[in-house]
Coordinates of C-alpha atoms in Angstrom, one line a residue:
M21 CA -27.6 26.0 -67.5
S22 CA -25.4 25.9 -70.6
L23 CA -21.7 25.3 -70.0
T24 CA -18.7 27.0 -71.6
A25 CA -16.9 25.1 -74.3
S26 CA -13.3 24.0 -73.6
S27 CA -11.1 20.9 -74.1
R28 CA -13.0 17.6 -73.8
P29 CA -11.5 16.5 -70.4
A30 CA -12.1 19.8 -68.8
L31 CA -15.6 20.0 -70.1
A32 CA -16.4 16.5 -69.0
E33 CA -15.3 17.4 -65.5
E34 CA -17.5 20.5 -65.6
V35 CA -20.5 18.4 -66.7
T36 CA -19.8 15.9 -64.0
A37 CA -19.7 18.7 -61.4
K38 CA -23.0 20.0 -62.7
L39 CA -24.7 16.6 -62.6
R40 CA -23.3 16.0 -59.1
Q41 CA -24.8 19.4 -58.0
M42 CA -28.2 18.5 -59.3
I43 CA -28.2 15.3 -57.3
Q44 CA -26.9 16.8 -54.1
S45 CA -29.4 19.7 -54.3
G46 CA -32.3 17.2 -54.6
E47 CA -33.3 18.4 -58.0
W48 CA -32.9 14.8 -59.0
P49 CA -34.3 12.7 -56.1
L50 CA -32.9 9.4 -54.9
Q51 CA -34.2 6.4 -56.7
E52 CA -35.6 8.5 -59.5
R53 CA -34.6 8.4 -63.2
I54 CA -32.7 11.4 -64.5
P55 CA -33.7 13.2 -67.7
A56 CA -33.0 11.4 -71.0
E57 CA -29.8 12.0 -72.9
P58 CA -31.3 14.3 -75.6
E59 CA -32.8 16.6 -72.9
L60 CA -29.6 16.8 -71.0
M61 CA -27.5 17.4 -74.1
A62 CA -29.7 20.3 -75.1
A63 CA -29.8 21.8 -71.6
L64 CA -26.1 21.6 -71.0
G65 CA -25.0 22.3 -74.6
V66 CA -22.7 19.4 -74.8
S67 CA -22.2 16.4 -77.0
R68 CA -23.4 12.9 -76.3
G69 CA -19.8 11.7 -75.8
T70 CA -19.1 14.3 -73.1
L71 CA -22.4 13.7 -71.3
R72 CA -21.8 9.9 -71.3
E73 CA -18.3 10.4 -69.9
A74 CA -19.8 12.5 -67.0
I75 CA -22.5 9.9 -66.4
K76 CA -20.0 7.1 -66.5
S77 CA -17.8 8.9 -63.9
L78 CA -20.8 9.3 -61.5
A79 CA -21.9 5.7 -62.1
H80 CA -18.4 4.5 -61.2
S81 CA -18.6 6.5 -58.0
G82 CA -22.0 4.9 -57.1
M83 CA -24.1 8.1 -57.4
L84 CA -25.8 6.9 -60.6
E85 CA -26.9 3.6 -61.9
V86 CA -27.2 3.1 -65.7
R87 CA -29.9 0.5 -66.7
R88 CA -29.6 -0.6 -70.3
G89 CA -32.8 0.1 -72.1
D90 CA -34.4 1.8 -69.1
G91 CA -32.4 4.9 -68.2
T92 CA -30.1 6.2 -65.5
Y93 CA -31.2 6.4 -61.8
V94 CA -29.9 8.3 -58.8
R95 CA -28.6 5.9 -56.2
A96 CA -26.6 8.1 -53.8
T97 CA -26.3 11.8 -53.0
S98 CA -22.5 11.8 -52.7
E99 CA -19.4 9.7 -53.7
L100 CA -19.1 8.7 -50.1
S101 CA -22.7 7.4 -50.0
G102 CA -22.2 5.6 -53.3
A103 CA -19.0 3.9 -52.2
A104 CA -20.6 2.9 -48.9
R105 CA -23.7 1.5 -50.7
R106 CA -21.5 -0.8 -52.8
M107 CA -19.3 -1.8 -49.8
Y108 CA -22.3 -2.8 -47.6
K109 CA -23.2 -5.5 -50.1
D110 CA -20.1 -7.4 -49.0
H111 CA -21.0 -7.3 -45.3
T112 CA -23.5 -9.0 -43.1
E113 CA -26.5 -7.4 -41.3
E114 CA -24.7 -8.1 -38.0
H115 CA -21.5 -6.2 -39.1
I116 CA -23.6 -3.3 -40.3
L117 CA -25.5 -3.2 -37.0
E118 CA -22.3 -3.2 -35.0
V119 CA -21.0 -0.1 -37.0
R120 CA -24.3 1.6 -36.5
V121 CA -24.0 1.3 -32.7
G122 CA -21.1 3.7 -32.9
L123 CA -22.7 6.2 -35.2
D124 CA -26.1 6.1 -33.5
T125 CA -24.6 6.5 -30.1
Q126 CA -22.6 9.6 -31.0
A127 CA -25.4 11.1 -33.0
A128 CA -27.8 10.7 -30.0
R129 CA -25.2 12.2 -27.6
L130 CA -24.6 15.3 -29.8
A131 CA -28.3 15.7 -30.7
A132 CA -29.1 15.9 -27.0
R133 CA -26.5 18.7 -26.8
N134 CA -27.3 20.6 -30.0
A135 CA -30.9 19.9 -31.2
T136 CA -33.0 23.0 -31.9
E137 CA -36.8 23.3 -31.3
A138 CA -37.2 23.0 -35.1
D139 CA -35.3 19.7 -35.0
I140 CA -37.5 18.4 -32.2
T141 CA -40.7 19.4 -34.1
S142 CA -39.5 17.7 -37.3
M143 CA -38.6 14.5 -35.4
R144 CA -42.0 14.4 -33.6
T145 CA -43.7 14.7 -37.0
L146 CA -41.7 11.8 -38.4
L147 CA -42.6 9.6 -35.4
A148 CA -46.3 10.4 -35.8
V149 CA -46.1 9.5 -39.5
R150 CA -44.2 6.3 -38.6
Q151 CA -46.9 5.2 -36.1
T152 CA -49.8 6.0 -38.4
A153 CA -48.2 4.1 -41.3
W154 CA -47.4 1.0 -39.2
T155 CA -51.0 0.9 -37.8
A156 CA -52.4 1.2 -41.3
G157 CA -50.1 -1.5 -42.7
D158 CA -48.3 1.0 -45.0
Y159 CA -44.9 -0.5 -44.4
A160 CA -43.1 1.4 -47.1
T161 CA -44.1 4.7 -45.5
W162 CA -43.3 3.3 -42.1
A163 CA -39.8 2.3 -43.1
R164 CA -39.1 5.6 -44.8
A165 CA -40.3 7.6 -41.8
D166 CA -38.3 5.4 -39.4
W167 CA -35.1 5.9 -41.4
E168 CA -35.8 9.6 -41.8
F169 CA -36.2 9.9 -38.0
H170 CA -32.7 8.4 -37.4
E171 CA -31.2 10.6 -40.1
A172 CA -32.8 13.6 -38.5
V173 CA -31.1 12.7 -35.2
A174 CA -27.8 12.6 -37.0
Q175 CA -28.5 16.0 -38.6
A176 CA -29.5 17.4 -35.2
S177 CA -26.1 16.4 -33.9
G178 CA -24.7 19.5 -35.6
N179 CA -21.8 17.5 -37.0
P180 CA -22.0 17.6 -40.8
L181 CA -19.4 14.8 -41.3
L182 CA -21.3 12.5 -38.9
H183 CA -24.5 13.3 -40.7
E184 CA -23.0 12.5 -44.1
L185 CA -21.5 9.2 -42.8
Y186 CA -24.9 8.3 -41.4
T187 CA -26.7 9.2 -44.5
S188 CA -24.5 6.8 -46.4
F189 CA -26.2 4.0 -44.6
G190 CA -29.6 5.1 -45.8
G191 CA -30.2 2.6 -48.6
V192 CA -29.1 -0.5 -46.7
F193 CA -30.9 0.5 -43.5
H194 CA -34.2 1.1 -45.4
S195 CA -33.9 -2.2 -47.2
D196 CA -33.2 -4.0 -43.9
L197 CA -36.2 -2.5 -42.3
V198 CA -38.5 -3.6 -45.2
R199 CA -37.0 -7.1 -45.1
Q200 CA -37.2 -7.4 -41.3
Q201 CA -40.8 -6.3 -41.3
L202 CA -41.7 -9.5 -43.2
R203 CA -40.3 -11.8 -40.4
P204 CA -42.8 -13.1 -37.9
G205 CA -42.7 -11.4 -34.5
F206 CA -41.1 -8.2 -35.7
E207 CA -42.1 -5.1 -33.5
G208 CA -42.4 -2.1 -35.7
L209 CA -42.9 0.5 -33.0
P210 CA -40.2 0.1 -30.3
V211 CA -40.2 3.0 -27.9
A212 CA -36.5 2.7 -27.1
G213 CA -34.4 4.5 -29.7
H214 CA -37.4 6.4 -30.9
G215 CA -39.9 8.0 -28.5
E216 CA -37.6 7.6 -25.5
L217 CA -34.7 8.9 -27.5
L218 CA -36.6 12.0 -28.7
D219 CA -37.7 12.8 -25.1
A220 CA -34.1 12.6 -24.0
I221 CA -32.9 14.8 -26.8
E222 CA -35.6 17.4 -26.0
A223 CA -34.5 17.3 -22.3
H224 CA -30.9 17.7 -23.4
D225 CA -30.1 14.6 -21.4
E226 CA -27.1 13.0 -23.2
T227 CA -26.9 10.0 -20.9
A228 CA -30.5 9.1 -21.4
A229 CA -30.2 9.6 -25.1
V230 CA -27.3 7.2 -25.4
E231 CA -28.9 4.6 -23.1
S232 CA -32.1 4.6 -25.2
V233 CA -30.1 4.0 -28.4
Q234 CA -28.2 1.2 -26.7
R235 CA -31.4 -0.5 -25.5
N236 CA -32.9 -0.3 -29.0
L237 CA -29.8 -1.6 -30.8
N238 CA -29.2 -4.4 -28.3
S239 CA -32.7 -5.5 -28.8
C240 CA -32.2 -5.4 -32.6
A241 CA -29.0 -7.5 -32.2
E242 CA -30.7 -10.1 -30.1
W243 CA -33.6 -10.3 -32.5
L244 CA -31.3 -10.5 -35.5
R245 CA -29.3 -13.4 -34.0
E246 CA -32.4 -15.4 -33.9
W247 CA -32.6 -15.2 -37.7
L248 CA -28.9 -15.7 -38.5
P249 CA -27.9 -19.2 -39.7
Q250 CA -26.4 -21.3 -36.9

């Protein structure tokens, strides 16, 4: 894991690339704290100043979050996701949902065209976890499984750029799900956009897949408008 010595700017860039790789590989999971400075300095063979320069760069991109007195946490798996995470804070739930319509619709269409048997099996497992968690009142697990299902649809599209764009919504979508669950009358197990969508993907029916997504998101939009300030 040790890095070659060179000029400070080049070495800092090398360290930044190594830390980025550890995040993107999943070695450092989302929302988890990364190892402390002394451990990283020893592992990488670099000075505190070089390490901090690399961490500062990734914090600026939104991939890491430095909490004074607590440590540094993984907040995004790419610069794109990090920038999107910061950007979403400046927009309303309604605006985000409108953007999601485009991404979800295309992801569903392409997944119906390209999904493999392994994709289908993985998505069925996530829906089963989602249903069990909701029934048990385990809303954190329910929200995570719900989001992971939608992300799996995007991955099954076979378009890596679409998947990366969709993944960038992960934090805000997950937070919205948890927040919406607290509102009276929220339905946590809609069939449209989930079970119906998966059936359409398995049947390679692009039209039915898109229609299922549209029904689900139209329902979300109507429900959301009831809670928006008039």
